[in-house]
Tab-separated table of C-alpha atoms and ligand atoms in Angstrom:
chain	number	residue	atom	x	y	z
S	198	MET	CA	108.928	81.314	75.949
S	199	LYS	CA	112.351	81.510	77.405
S	200	ILE	CA	115.450	83.583	75.788
S	201	LEU	CA	118.841	83.584	76.712
S	202	GLY	CA	120.299	87.028	76.463
S	203	ILE	CA	124.136	87.877	75.893
S	204	GLU	CA	125.310	91.297	76.236
S	205	THR	CA	129.134	92.113	75.512
S	206	SER	CA	129.037	95.663	74.089
S	207	CYS	CA	131.325	97.472	76.822
S	208	ASP	CA	133.220	96.377	80.034
S	209	GLU	CA	130.441	93.875	81.380
S	210	THR	CA	130.163	90.508	80.179
S	211	ALA	CA	126.732	89.226	80.724
S	212	ALA	CA	124.270	86.654	80.436
S	213	ALA	CA	120.372	86.248	81.463
S	214	VAL	CA	117.343	84.248	81.068
S	215	VAL	CA	113.953	85.703	80.598
S	216	GLU	CA	110.450	84.163	80.545
S	217	TYR	CA	107.742	85.620	78.479
S	218	SER	CA	104.335	84.306	79.951
S	219	ASP	CA	100.785	84.843	78.761
S	220	GLY	CA	99.668	88.130	79.149
S	221	GLY	CA	102.896	89.623	78.426
S	222	ALA	CA	104.705	89.564	81.634
S	223	LEU	CA	108.522	89.241	81.861
S	224	LYS	CA	110.044	87.183	84.373
S	225	LEU	CA	113.762	87.436	85.364
S	226	LEU	CA	114.932	83.655	85.982
S	227	SER	CA	118.820	84.485	85.942
S	228	ASN	CA	121.012	87.740	85.569
S	229	VAL	CA	124.769	87.285	85.972
S	230	VAL	CA	127.101	90.203	85.135
S	231	ALA	CA	130.801	89.731	85.311
S	232	SER	CA	132.414	93.425	85.158
S	233	SER	CA	136.015	94.364	84.027
S	234	ILE	CA	135.674	97.946	85.458
S	235	ASP	CA	138.561	97.240	88.068
S	236	LEU	CA	140.773	96.778	85.314
S	237	HIS	CA	139.743	99.988	83.342
S	238	ALA	CA	139.576	101.896	86.821
S	239	LEU	CA	143.605	102.288	86.698
S	240	TYR	CA	143.251	103.993	83.534
S	241	GLY	CA	139.938	105.971	84.139
S	242	GLY	CA	138.156	104.865	81.385
S	243	VAL	CA	137.390	101.725	79.574
S	244	VAL	CA	140.428	100.173	77.638
S	245	PRO	CA	138.930	98.621	74.790
S	246	GLU	CA	141.619	95.914	74.168
S	247	ILE	CA	141.615	94.993	78.186
S	248	ALA	CA	137.632	94.816	77.700
S	249	ALA	CA	137.704	92.370	74.709
S	250	ARG	CA	140.273	90.104	76.331
S	251	SER	CA	138.312	89.759	79.493
S	252	HIS	CA	135.039	88.844	77.641
S	253	VAL	CA	136.970	86.235	75.910
S	254	GLU	CA	137.623	84.907	79.637
S	255	SER	CA	134.345	85.292	80.992
S	256	ILE	CA	131.807	84.433	78.416
S	257	GLN	CA	131.482	80.859	78.794
S	258	PRO	CA	131.665	80.632	82.486
S	259	VAL	CA	128.976	83.852	82.681
S	260	ILE	CA	126.517	81.947	80.243
S	261	ASP	CA	126.873	78.495	81.953
S	262	GLN	CA	126.183	80.238	85.325
S	263	ALA	CA	122.937	82.031	83.823
S	264	LEU	CA	121.466	78.616	82.596
S	265	ASP	CA	122.748	76.810	85.950
S	266	GLN	CA	120.649	79.683	87.989
S	267	ALA	CA	117.749	79.853	85.767
S	268	PHE	CA	117.077	76.078	85.758
S	269	SER	CA	118.928	74.196	88.572
S	270	GLY	CA	116.280	72.489	90.950
S	271	VAL	CA	113.357	74.522	89.348
S	272	GLY	CA	110.159	72.456	88.721
S	273	GLY	CA	112.179	69.477	88.363
S	274	VAL	CA	113.818	70.510	85.580
S	275	ASN	CA	117.404	68.563	85.107
S	276	ARG	CA	120.025	71.013	85.034
S	277	SER	CA	121.957	68.892	82.715
S	278	GLN	CA	119.607	69.791	79.904
S	279	PRO	CA	118.997	73.697	80.181
S	280	TRP	CA	118.916	73.990	76.319
S	281	GLU	CA	115.961	72.214	76.251
S	282	GLN	CA	114.307	74.990	78.177
S	283	ILE	CA	115.515	77.720	76.017
S	284	ASP	CA	113.401	78.761	72.893
S	285	GLY	CA	115.919	81.378	71.611
S	286	ILE	CA	119.008	83.499	71.924
S	287	ALA	CA	119.099	87.268	71.843
S	288	VAL	CA	122.418	88.892	71.498
S	289	THR	CA	123.906	92.638	71.749
S	290	GLN	CA	124.723	93.356	68.038
S	291	GLY	CA	125.676	97.168	68.314
S	292	PRO	CA	126.359	99.955	69.065
S	293	GLY	CA	129.397	99.214	71.266
S	294	LEU	CA	133.341	98.416	70.784
S	295	GLY	CA	133.743	96.289	68.064
S	296	GLY	CA	136.106	93.627	69.859
S	297	SER	CA	133.899	93.414	72.750
S	298	LEU	CA	130.820	93.009	70.564
S	299	LEU	CA	132.410	90.236	68.458
S	300	VAL	CA	132.820	88.244	71.431
S	301	GLY	CA	129.259	87.981	72.380
S	302	VAL	CA	128.104	87.861	68.946
S	303	MET	CA	130.235	84.783	67.839
S	304	ALA	CA	129.271	82.829	71.314
S	305	ALA	CA	125.554	83.644	70.486
S	306	ARG	CA	125.982	82.478	66.678
S	307	THR	CA	127.847	79.209	67.571
S	308	LEU	CA	125.156	78.421	70.604
S	309	ALA	CA	122.534	79.226	68.063
S	310	ILE	CA	124.070	76.836	65.655
S	311	ALA	CA	124.908	74.101	68.137
S	312	HIS	CA	121.666	73.882	69.604
S	313	SER	CA	119.417	74.711	66.930
S	314	LYS	CA	118.018	77.805	68.201
S	315	PRO	CA	116.703	81.292	66.555
S	316	LEU	CA	118.967	84.109	67.081
S	317	TYR	CA	117.786	87.626	67.665
S	318	ALA	CA	119.997	90.734	66.985
S	319	ILE	CA	119.581	93.065	69.630
S	320	ASN	CA	120.153	96.857	69.496
S	321	HIS	CA	121.912	97.853	72.856
S	322	VAL	CA	120.015	101.167	73.213
S	323	GLU	CA	116.496	99.971	72.498
S	324	ALA	CA	117.121	97.161	74.901
S	325	HIS	CA	118.224	99.469	77.690
S	326	ALA	CA	114.301	100.814	77.677
S	327	TYR	CA	113.127	97.157	78.017
S	328	ALA	CA	114.710	96.459	81.294
S	329	ASN	CA	111.282	98.319	82.246
S	330	PHE	CA	109.305	95.365	81.214
S	331	ILE	CA	110.515	93.050	83.466
S	332	THR	CA	108.068	92.676	86.077
S	333	GLU	CA	108.535	89.395	87.951
S	334	ILE	CA	111.416	87.460	89.270
S	335	GLY	CA	112.315	83.559	89.474
S	336	SER	CA	112.823	81.887	92.701
S	337	ASN	CA	116.634	81.069	91.729
S	338	THR	CA	117.237	84.649	90.692
S	339	GLN	CA	115.931	85.812	94.313
S	340	LYS	CA	118.313	83.689	96.003
S	341	ALA	CA	121.448	84.426	93.968
S	342	LYS	CA	124.231	85.752	95.917
S	343	SER	CA	126.633	88.296	95.036
S	344	LYS	CA	130.257	87.297	94.394
S	345	LYS	CA	131.181	89.662	96.834
S	346	GLY	CA	128.755	89.099	99.583
S	347	ALA	CA	130.001	85.619	99.420
S	348	GLY	CA	126.717	84.333	100.946
S	349	LYS	CA	126.024	87.210	103.213
S	350	THR	CA	124.564	89.892	100.970
S	351	PRO	CA	121.403	88.785	99.327
S	352	TYR	CA	122.506	89.941	95.517
S	353	ALA	CA	118.787	89.815	94.231
S	354	ASN	CA	116.893	92.035	96.003
S	355	TYR	CA	115.337	93.372	92.706
S	356	HIS	CA	112.760	96.349	92.920
S	357	LEU	CA	110.732	95.741	89.993
S	358	PRO	CA	107.706	97.560	88.411
S	359	THR	CA	104.255	95.649	89.039
S	360	THR	CA	103.054	96.413	85.595
S	361	SER	CA	104.479	96.994	82.266
S	362	PRO	CA	104.793	100.285	80.954
S	363	GLU	CA	101.873	101.340	78.543
S	364	PHE	CA	102.217	102.876	75.185
S	365	PRO	CA	102.900	105.646	73.823
S	366	VAL	CA	105.838	105.087	75.661
S	367	LEU	CA	108.800	108.147	76.156
S	368	GLY	CA	112.167	106.855	76.769
S	369	LEU	CA	115.464	108.236	78.232
S	370	ILE	CA	118.295	106.211	77.736
S	371	VAL	CA	121.466	107.885	79.607
S	372	SER	CA	124.731	106.155	80.021
S	373	GLY	CA	128.243	106.396	79.539
S	374	GLY	CA	127.939	105.616	75.649
S	375	HIS	CA	124.628	107.373	75.117
S	376	SER	CA	121.961	109.994	75.861
S	377	GLN	CA	118.998	109.173	73.432
S	378	LEU	CA	115.011	110.662	73.894
S	379	VAL	CA	113.071	108.000	72.004
S	380	LEU	CA	109.346	107.745	71.596
S	381	TRP	CA	107.686	104.403	71.071
S	382	ARG	CA	104.245	104.257	69.567
S	383	ASP	CA	104.348	100.479	70.019
S	384	HIS	CA	106.958	97.586	70.068
S	385	PHE	CA	109.375	98.250	67.344
S	386	ASP	CA	107.873	101.253	66.080
S	387	TYR	CA	109.841	104.424	67.460
S	388	THR	CA	111.046	107.814	66.484
S	389	LEU	CA	114.212	109.023	67.915
S	390	LEU	CA	113.529	112.443	69.150
S	391	GLY	CA	117.123	113.468	70.022
S	392	GLN	CA	120.636	112.408	70.911
S	393	THR	CA	123.633	113.962	71.834
S	394	ASN	CA	125.600	115.620	69.260
S	395	ASP	CA	129.014	114.741	71.358
S	396	ASP	CA	129.787	113.221	74.629
S	397	ALA	CA	126.942	111.222	76.128
S	398	ILE	CA	126.085	112.565	79.686
S	399	GLY	CA	127.771	109.501	81.292
S	400	GLU	CA	131.094	110.212	79.547
S	401	ALA	CA	130.803	114.252	80.899
S	402	PHE	CA	130.327	112.448	84.545
S	403	ASP	CA	133.421	110.318	83.865
S	404	LYS	CA	135.663	113.228	82.512
S	405	VAL	CA	134.572	115.622	85.304
S	406	ALA	CA	135.539	112.906	87.648
S	407	LYS	CA	138.537	112.685	86.200
S	408	ILE	CA	139.170	116.572	86.516
S	409	LEU	CA	138.418	116.643	90.318
S	410	GLY	CA	140.579	113.744	90.882
S	411	LEU	CA	137.413	111.365	91.695
S	412	PRO	CA	137.310	107.645	91.088
S	413	TYR	CA	136.082	106.030	87.764
S	414	PRO	CA	133.237	105.488	87.029
S	415	GLY	CA	132.325	109.143	87.655
S	416	GLY	CA	128.779	109.056	88.146
S	417	PRO	CA	128.644	107.334	91.424
S	418	SER	CA	131.803	109.112	92.780
S	419	ILE	CA	130.186	112.781	91.405
S	420	SER	CA	126.646	111.922	92.833
S	421	LYS	CA	128.458	110.522	96.336
S	422	ARG	CA	130.404	113.758	96.593
S	423	ALA	CA	127.481	116.109	95.493
S	424	GLN	CA	125.683	115.062	98.481
S	425	GLU	CA	127.625	117.387	100.787
S	426	GLY	CA	128.060	120.241	98.139
S	427	ASP	CA	126.209	123.369	97.183
S	428	PRO	CA	124.665	122.731	93.777
S	429	TYR	CA	124.068	126.365	93.108
S	430	LYS	CA	127.715	127.449	94.094
S	431	TYR	CA	128.908	127.848	90.278
S	432	GLN	CA	126.844	128.796	87.232
S	433	LEU	CA	127.572	126.403	84.517
S	434	PRO	CA	126.497	126.656	80.759
S	435	LYS	CA	123.407	124.233	79.082
S	436	ALA	CA	124.061	123.873	75.615
S	437	ASN	CA	121.741	125.208	73.296
S	438	ILE	CA	120.989	123.411	69.838
S	439	SER	CA	118.925	124.836	67.143
S	440	SER	CA	118.864	122.022	64.440
S	441	VAL	CA	115.970	119.637	64.261
S	442	SER	CA	116.620	116.101	63.513
S	443	PRO	CA	114.990	114.821	59.954
S	444	ALA	CA	112.943	112.063	62.053
S	445	LEU	CA	111.737	114.816	64.651
S	446	ALA	CA	110.567	117.222	61.896
S	447	GLU	CA	108.682	114.196	59.770
S	448	LEU	CA	107.071	113.404	63.401
S	449	ARG	CA	105.738	116.569	63.819
S	450	SER	CA	104.594	117.117	60.293
S	451	VAL	CA	102.757	113.695	60.548
S	452	ALA	CA	101.340	114.948	64.071
S	453	LYS	CA	99.930	118.105	62.208
S	454	GLU	CA	98.230	116.354	59.563
S	455	ILE	CA	96.615	114.415	62.003
S	456	ASP	CA	95.685	117.385	64.156
S	457	LYS	CA	94.082	119.065	60.863
S	458	LYS	CA	91.935	116.136	60.268
S	459	GLY	CA	90.544	116.695	63.758
S	460	HIS	CA	91.918	113.310	65.422
S	461	ASP	CA	89.475	111.373	63.389
S	462	GLU	CA	91.983	108.714	62.407
S	463	PRO	CA	92.103	105.125	63.632
S	464	SER	CA	94.147	103.900	66.269
S	465	ASP	CA	97.283	103.747	64.515
S	466	SER	CA	97.420	107.315	64.437
S	467	TYR	CA	100.815	108.797	65.091
S	468	THR	CA	100.261	109.933	69.022
S	469	THR	CA	98.923	112.847	70.746
S	470	HIS	CA	100.866	115.866	69.846
S	471	SER	CA	100.935	119.539	71.208
S	472	SER	CA	103.233	122.384	70.378
S	473	PRO	CA	106.581	122.013	72.012
S	474	PRO	CA	107.025	124.483	74.835
S	475	PRO	CA	109.109	127.887	74.013
S	476	ASN	CA	112.694	126.903	73.408
S	477	TYR	CA	112.632	123.457	72.626
S	478	SER	CA	112.588	123.168	69.000
S	479	ASN	CA	114.299	119.988	69.254
S	480	TYR	CA	115.609	117.296	71.852
S	481	ASP	CA	119.459	116.879	70.935
S	482	PHE	CA	122.060	117.309	73.743
S	483	SER	CA	125.395	118.191	74.035
S	484	PHE	CA	127.941	117.940	76.950
S	485	SER	CA	131.338	118.689	75.672
S	486	GLY	CA	131.165	122.169	76.355
S	487	LEU	CA	129.689	121.610	79.969
S	488	LYS	CA	132.894	119.499	80.799
S	489	THR	CA	135.217	122.201	79.002
S	490	ALA	CA	133.367	124.781	81.338
S	491	VAL	CA	134.054	122.503	84.551
S	492	LEU	CA	137.838	122.540	83.256
S	493	ARG	CA	138.000	126.555	82.878
S	494	LEU	CA	136.279	126.925	86.204
S	495	ALA	CA	138.652	124.457	88.318
S	496	GLN	CA	141.469	126.185	86.418
S	497	ALA	CA	140.169	129.578	87.580
S	498	GLU	CA	139.573	128.380	90.968
S	499	ILE	CA	143.141	127.645	91.346
S	500	GLY	CA	144.348	130.789	89.908
S	501	ALA	CA	145.667	129.313	86.747
S	502	ASP	CA	144.707	129.809	83.151
S	503	TYR	CA	143.332	127.367	80.647
S	504	SER	CA	146.570	126.260	79.676
S	505	PHE	CA	147.058	124.750	82.676
S	506	PRO	CA	147.169	120.630	82.606
S	507	SER	CA	143.993	119.246	83.240
S	508	HIS	CA	145.439	116.133	84.949
S	509	LYS	CA	147.112	118.512	87.679
S	510	VAL	CA	144.022	120.482	88.381
S	511	SER	CA	142.692	118.011	91.173
S	512	GLU	CA	145.756	118.257	93.250
S	513	LYS	CA	145.215	122.346	93.765
S	514	LEU	CA	141.849	122.198	94.450
S	515	SER	CA	140.588	122.017	97.937
S	516	GLU	CA	138.179	119.498	98.917
S	517	ALA	CA	135.286	121.980	99.358
S	518	GLN	CA	135.868	123.629	95.720
S	519	LYS	CA	135.647	119.620	94.583
S	520	THR	CA	132.694	118.880	96.733
S	521	ASP	CA	130.859	122.217	95.083
S	522	ILE	CA	132.164	121.835	91.600
S	523	ALA	CA	130.637	118.193	91.562
S	524	ALA	CA	127.373	119.510	93.050
S	525	SER	CA	126.954	122.112	90.738
S	526	PHE	CA	127.956	120.234	87.466
S	527	GLN	CA	125.542	117.346	88.638
S	528	ARG	CA	122.784	119.771	88.944
S	529	VAL	CA	123.210	121.388	85.726
S	530	ALA	CA	123.834	118.111	83.774
S	531	ILE	CA	120.783	116.437	85.171
S	532	GLU	CA	118.659	119.430	84.283
S	533	THR	CA	119.539	119.334	81.010
S	534	ILE	CA	118.029	115.617	80.278
S	535	VAL	CA	115.395	116.353	82.839
S	536	ASP	CA	114.343	119.736	80.773
S	537	LYS	CA	114.402	118.197	77.699
S	538	THR	CA	112.594	115.000	78.725
S	539	THR	CA	109.597	117.416	80.497
S	540	ALA	CA	109.454	119.460	77.164
S	541	ALA	CA	109.088	115.957	74.852
S	542	ALA	CA	106.615	114.919	77.664
S	543	GLN	CA	104.613	117.819	77.203
S	544	GLU	CA	104.746	117.668	73.256
S	545	PHE	CA	103.973	114.151	72.771
S	546	GLN	CA	101.913	113.115	75.827
S	547	PRO	CA	103.342	109.715	76.310
S	548	LYS	CA	101.171	107.194	78.904
S	549	SER	CA	104.508	105.848	80.423
S	550	ILE	CA	108.326	107.511	80.560
S	551	VAL	CA	110.916	104.789	80.831
S	552	LEU	CA	114.430	105.324	81.787
S	553	GLY	CA	117.563	103.193	81.138
S	554	GLY	CA	121.308	103.311	81.110
S	555	GLY	CA	124.129	103.964	83.923
S	556	VAL	CA	122.776	107.455	84.499
S	557	ALA	CA	119.298	106.478	85.534
S	558	ALA	CA	120.661	104.893	88.609
S	559	SER	CA	121.058	108.734	89.662
S	560	GLN	CA	119.210	109.716	92.446
S	561	GLU	CA	119.317	113.735	91.529
S	562	LEU	CA	117.727	112.443	88.504
S	563	ARG	CA	115.151	110.476	89.995
S	564	ASN	CA	114.339	113.580	92.425
S	565	GLN	CA	114.091	116.287	89.901
S	566	LEU	CA	112.023	113.932	87.456
S	567	ALA	CA	109.537	113.526	89.968
S	568	LYS	CA	109.342	117.215	90.819
S	569	LYS	CA	108.584	117.797	87.135
S	570	LEU	CA	106.532	115.349	85.956
S	571	SER	CA	103.376	113.706	87.502
S	572	LYS	CA	103.523	110.751	84.621
S	573	ASN	CA	103.897	107.138	85.353
S	574	ILE	CA	107.652	107.066	85.297
S	575	TYR	CA	109.578	103.525	84.987
S	576	TYR	CA	112.911	103.347	86.961
S	577	PRO	CA	114.765	99.912	86.367
S	578	ASP	CA	116.335	98.326	89.499
S	579	ILE	CA	119.792	99.464	89.695
S	580	LYS	CA	121.213	96.178	88.710
S	581	LEU	CA	118.978	96.652	85.369
S	582	CYS	CA	120.139	100.176	84.853
S	583	THR	CA	123.865	99.758	83.897
S	584	ASP	CA	124.701	96.985	81.266
S	585	ASN	CA	123.130	93.549	81.457
S	586	ALA	CA	121.639	90.950	79.605
S	587	ALA	CA	118.061	90.596	81.093
S	588	MET	CA	117.319	93.738	79.168
S	589	VAL	CA	118.463	92.232	75.881
S	590	ALA	CA	116.674	88.916	76.567
S	591	ALA	CA	113.709	90.911	77.591
S	592	LEU	CA	113.768	92.661	73.946
S	593	GLY	CA	114.520	89.035	72.397
S	594	CYS	CA	111.152	88.023	74.179
S	595	PHE	CA	108.794	90.425	72.490
S	596	LYS	CA	110.977	89.851	69.077
S	597	ALA	CA	110.144	86.207	69.286
S	598	THR	CA	106.851	86.565	70.509
S	599	LEU	CA	105.785	89.296	67.944
S	600	LYS	CA	107.236	87.324	65.175
S	601	GLN	CA	110.211	89.748	64.097
S	602	PRO	CA	112.709	88.251	61.815
S	603	SER	CA	115.359	86.366	63.539
S	604	ALA	CA	119.125	86.543	61.986
S	605	ASP	CA	121.152	84.287	60.311
S	606	PRO	CA	123.254	82.533	62.546
S	607	TYR	CA	125.821	81.646	59.708
S	608	SER	CA	126.335	85.529	58.853
S	609	LEU	CA	125.383	87.959	61.631
S	610	GLU	CA	127.698	90.754	61.873
S	611	ILE	CA	128.362	92.959	64.466
S	612	GLU	CA	127.643	96.888	64.167
S	613	PRO	CA	129.298	98.780	66.343
S	614	ASP	CA	128.019	102.015	64.978
S	615	LEU	CA	124.313	100.910	65.168
S	616	GLY	CA	122.003	103.664	65.397
S	617	MET	CA	118.250	103.819	66.520
N	872	KG4	O1	124.929	102.015	81.084
N	872	KG4	P1	126.264	101.711	81.711
N	872	KG4	O2	126.710	100.553	82.556
N	872	KG4	O3	127.369	101.704	80.555
N	872	KG4	C1	127.008	102.120	79.137
N	872	KG4	O4	126.538	101.705	78.274
N	872	KG4	O5	127.938	103.387	79.040
N	872	KG4	O6	126.498	103.138	82.031
N	872	KG4	C2	127.825	103.724	82.716
N	872	KG4	C3	127.509	104.909	82.903
N	872	KG4	C4	128.959	105.833	83.527
N	872	KG4	O7	129.339	106.826	82.556
N	872	KG4	C5	128.623	106.104	84.644
N	872	KG4	O8	129.613	107.403	85.150
N	872	KG4	C6	127.322	106.470	84.800
N	872	KG4	O9	126.647	105.466	83.876
N	872	KG4	N1	126.525	106.429	86.315
N	872	KG4	C7	126.100	107.295	86.881
N	872	KG4	C8	125.456	106.990	88.064
N	872	KG4	N2	125.865	105.595	87.979
N	872	KG4	C9	126.536	105.499	87.061
N	872	KG4	N3	126.257	108.659	86.348
N	872	KG4	C10	125.364	109.660	87.176
N	872	KG4	N4	124.784	109.218	88.472
N	872	KG4	C11	124.970	108.026	88.873
N	872	KG4	N5	124.402	107.731	90.147
N	873	ZN	ZN1	124.636	100.746	77.943
């Protein structure tokens, strides 16, 4: 079973081929990503119109390259007939930018009709977690070179897990667009434990970087800067949210019922459940207050009040102040998600914890989680943390093998606000 994945939800045009083999292992046969990030860096954030136009230009060459990389010269397969090898197409339907999603979905619909392949609609956030199910790599992917490396730097030095995550799986998906904690009892059977009420954590990194005058995207530039800073120099607030989402409330009441019956339920019982630790009635996040606190701190550090324009603050901050603010912000932002993940792990006792999204690349996150949790923690390779189509194809493989319904290629619509 080989699935072509297509991803265009934000500023990366991506296509990949993943193979599902007997026993459930996923092998990465190709992974191609064309990013328009350099174009957006000029504006300090993604410009939707530029992203959409860039997808239109890149989508066809990216798909061609993914098919070529997957099949050329492998096992005598004729590279002029890659479509004979493909069993289905998986495409990101949402959430994401409308104009961007449209390009990928229309390309996938057209190819599904032209080549008579089943089409699978993929939730981008769910797909981020599925990057962790890829455990093997094809010989061509291994040899592929990065565009920049021009034959010098091997692009495909992938660090993959040796085994697939085991259910129940707790997923932390953290990126520029999402901050979600999800509990999977099995494939396609999950509960959203919590999500952000406002900014995503990656968005907070991007906005704080802008305040400090550090380049976009903010995550990598803040983490680089933070290495030399004092993470305890400044005190910054952690949001305290009191509401409990209906899905979490229901999960707890079902778990309580099972507890009452003394765990004599069959194996489809919800999952192991203990009381949440004190102060953890819910798993929602909020990062906009932290971002504002950084702005107020920076204004105070330069002796100005709240009316001082945010885009001029960085000119007045010393390099030492920037470095210490970056380190303190990073510590608090990462502590927030690590605290909630640790609490959810205590409450729901998952067998594996999987990370996904651009912020999963953060070394600070990895260090803090390793100190708090002795569980099986899965981090995707850095190239599979940020947006890519391998994760989309990976989820598509399970949709196809577990007989999930396919989408109608004549009518599949984008869902920019798709939730979990
Ligand atoms: O998954 P992704 O490529 O795109 C979205 O779906 O949003 O994630 C991009 C986000 C950006 O906000 C970027 O600042 C953040 O991931 N990021 C990081 C790091 N590397 C990327 N955040 C913190 N630390 C990092 N090392
Ligand atoms: Zn993403």
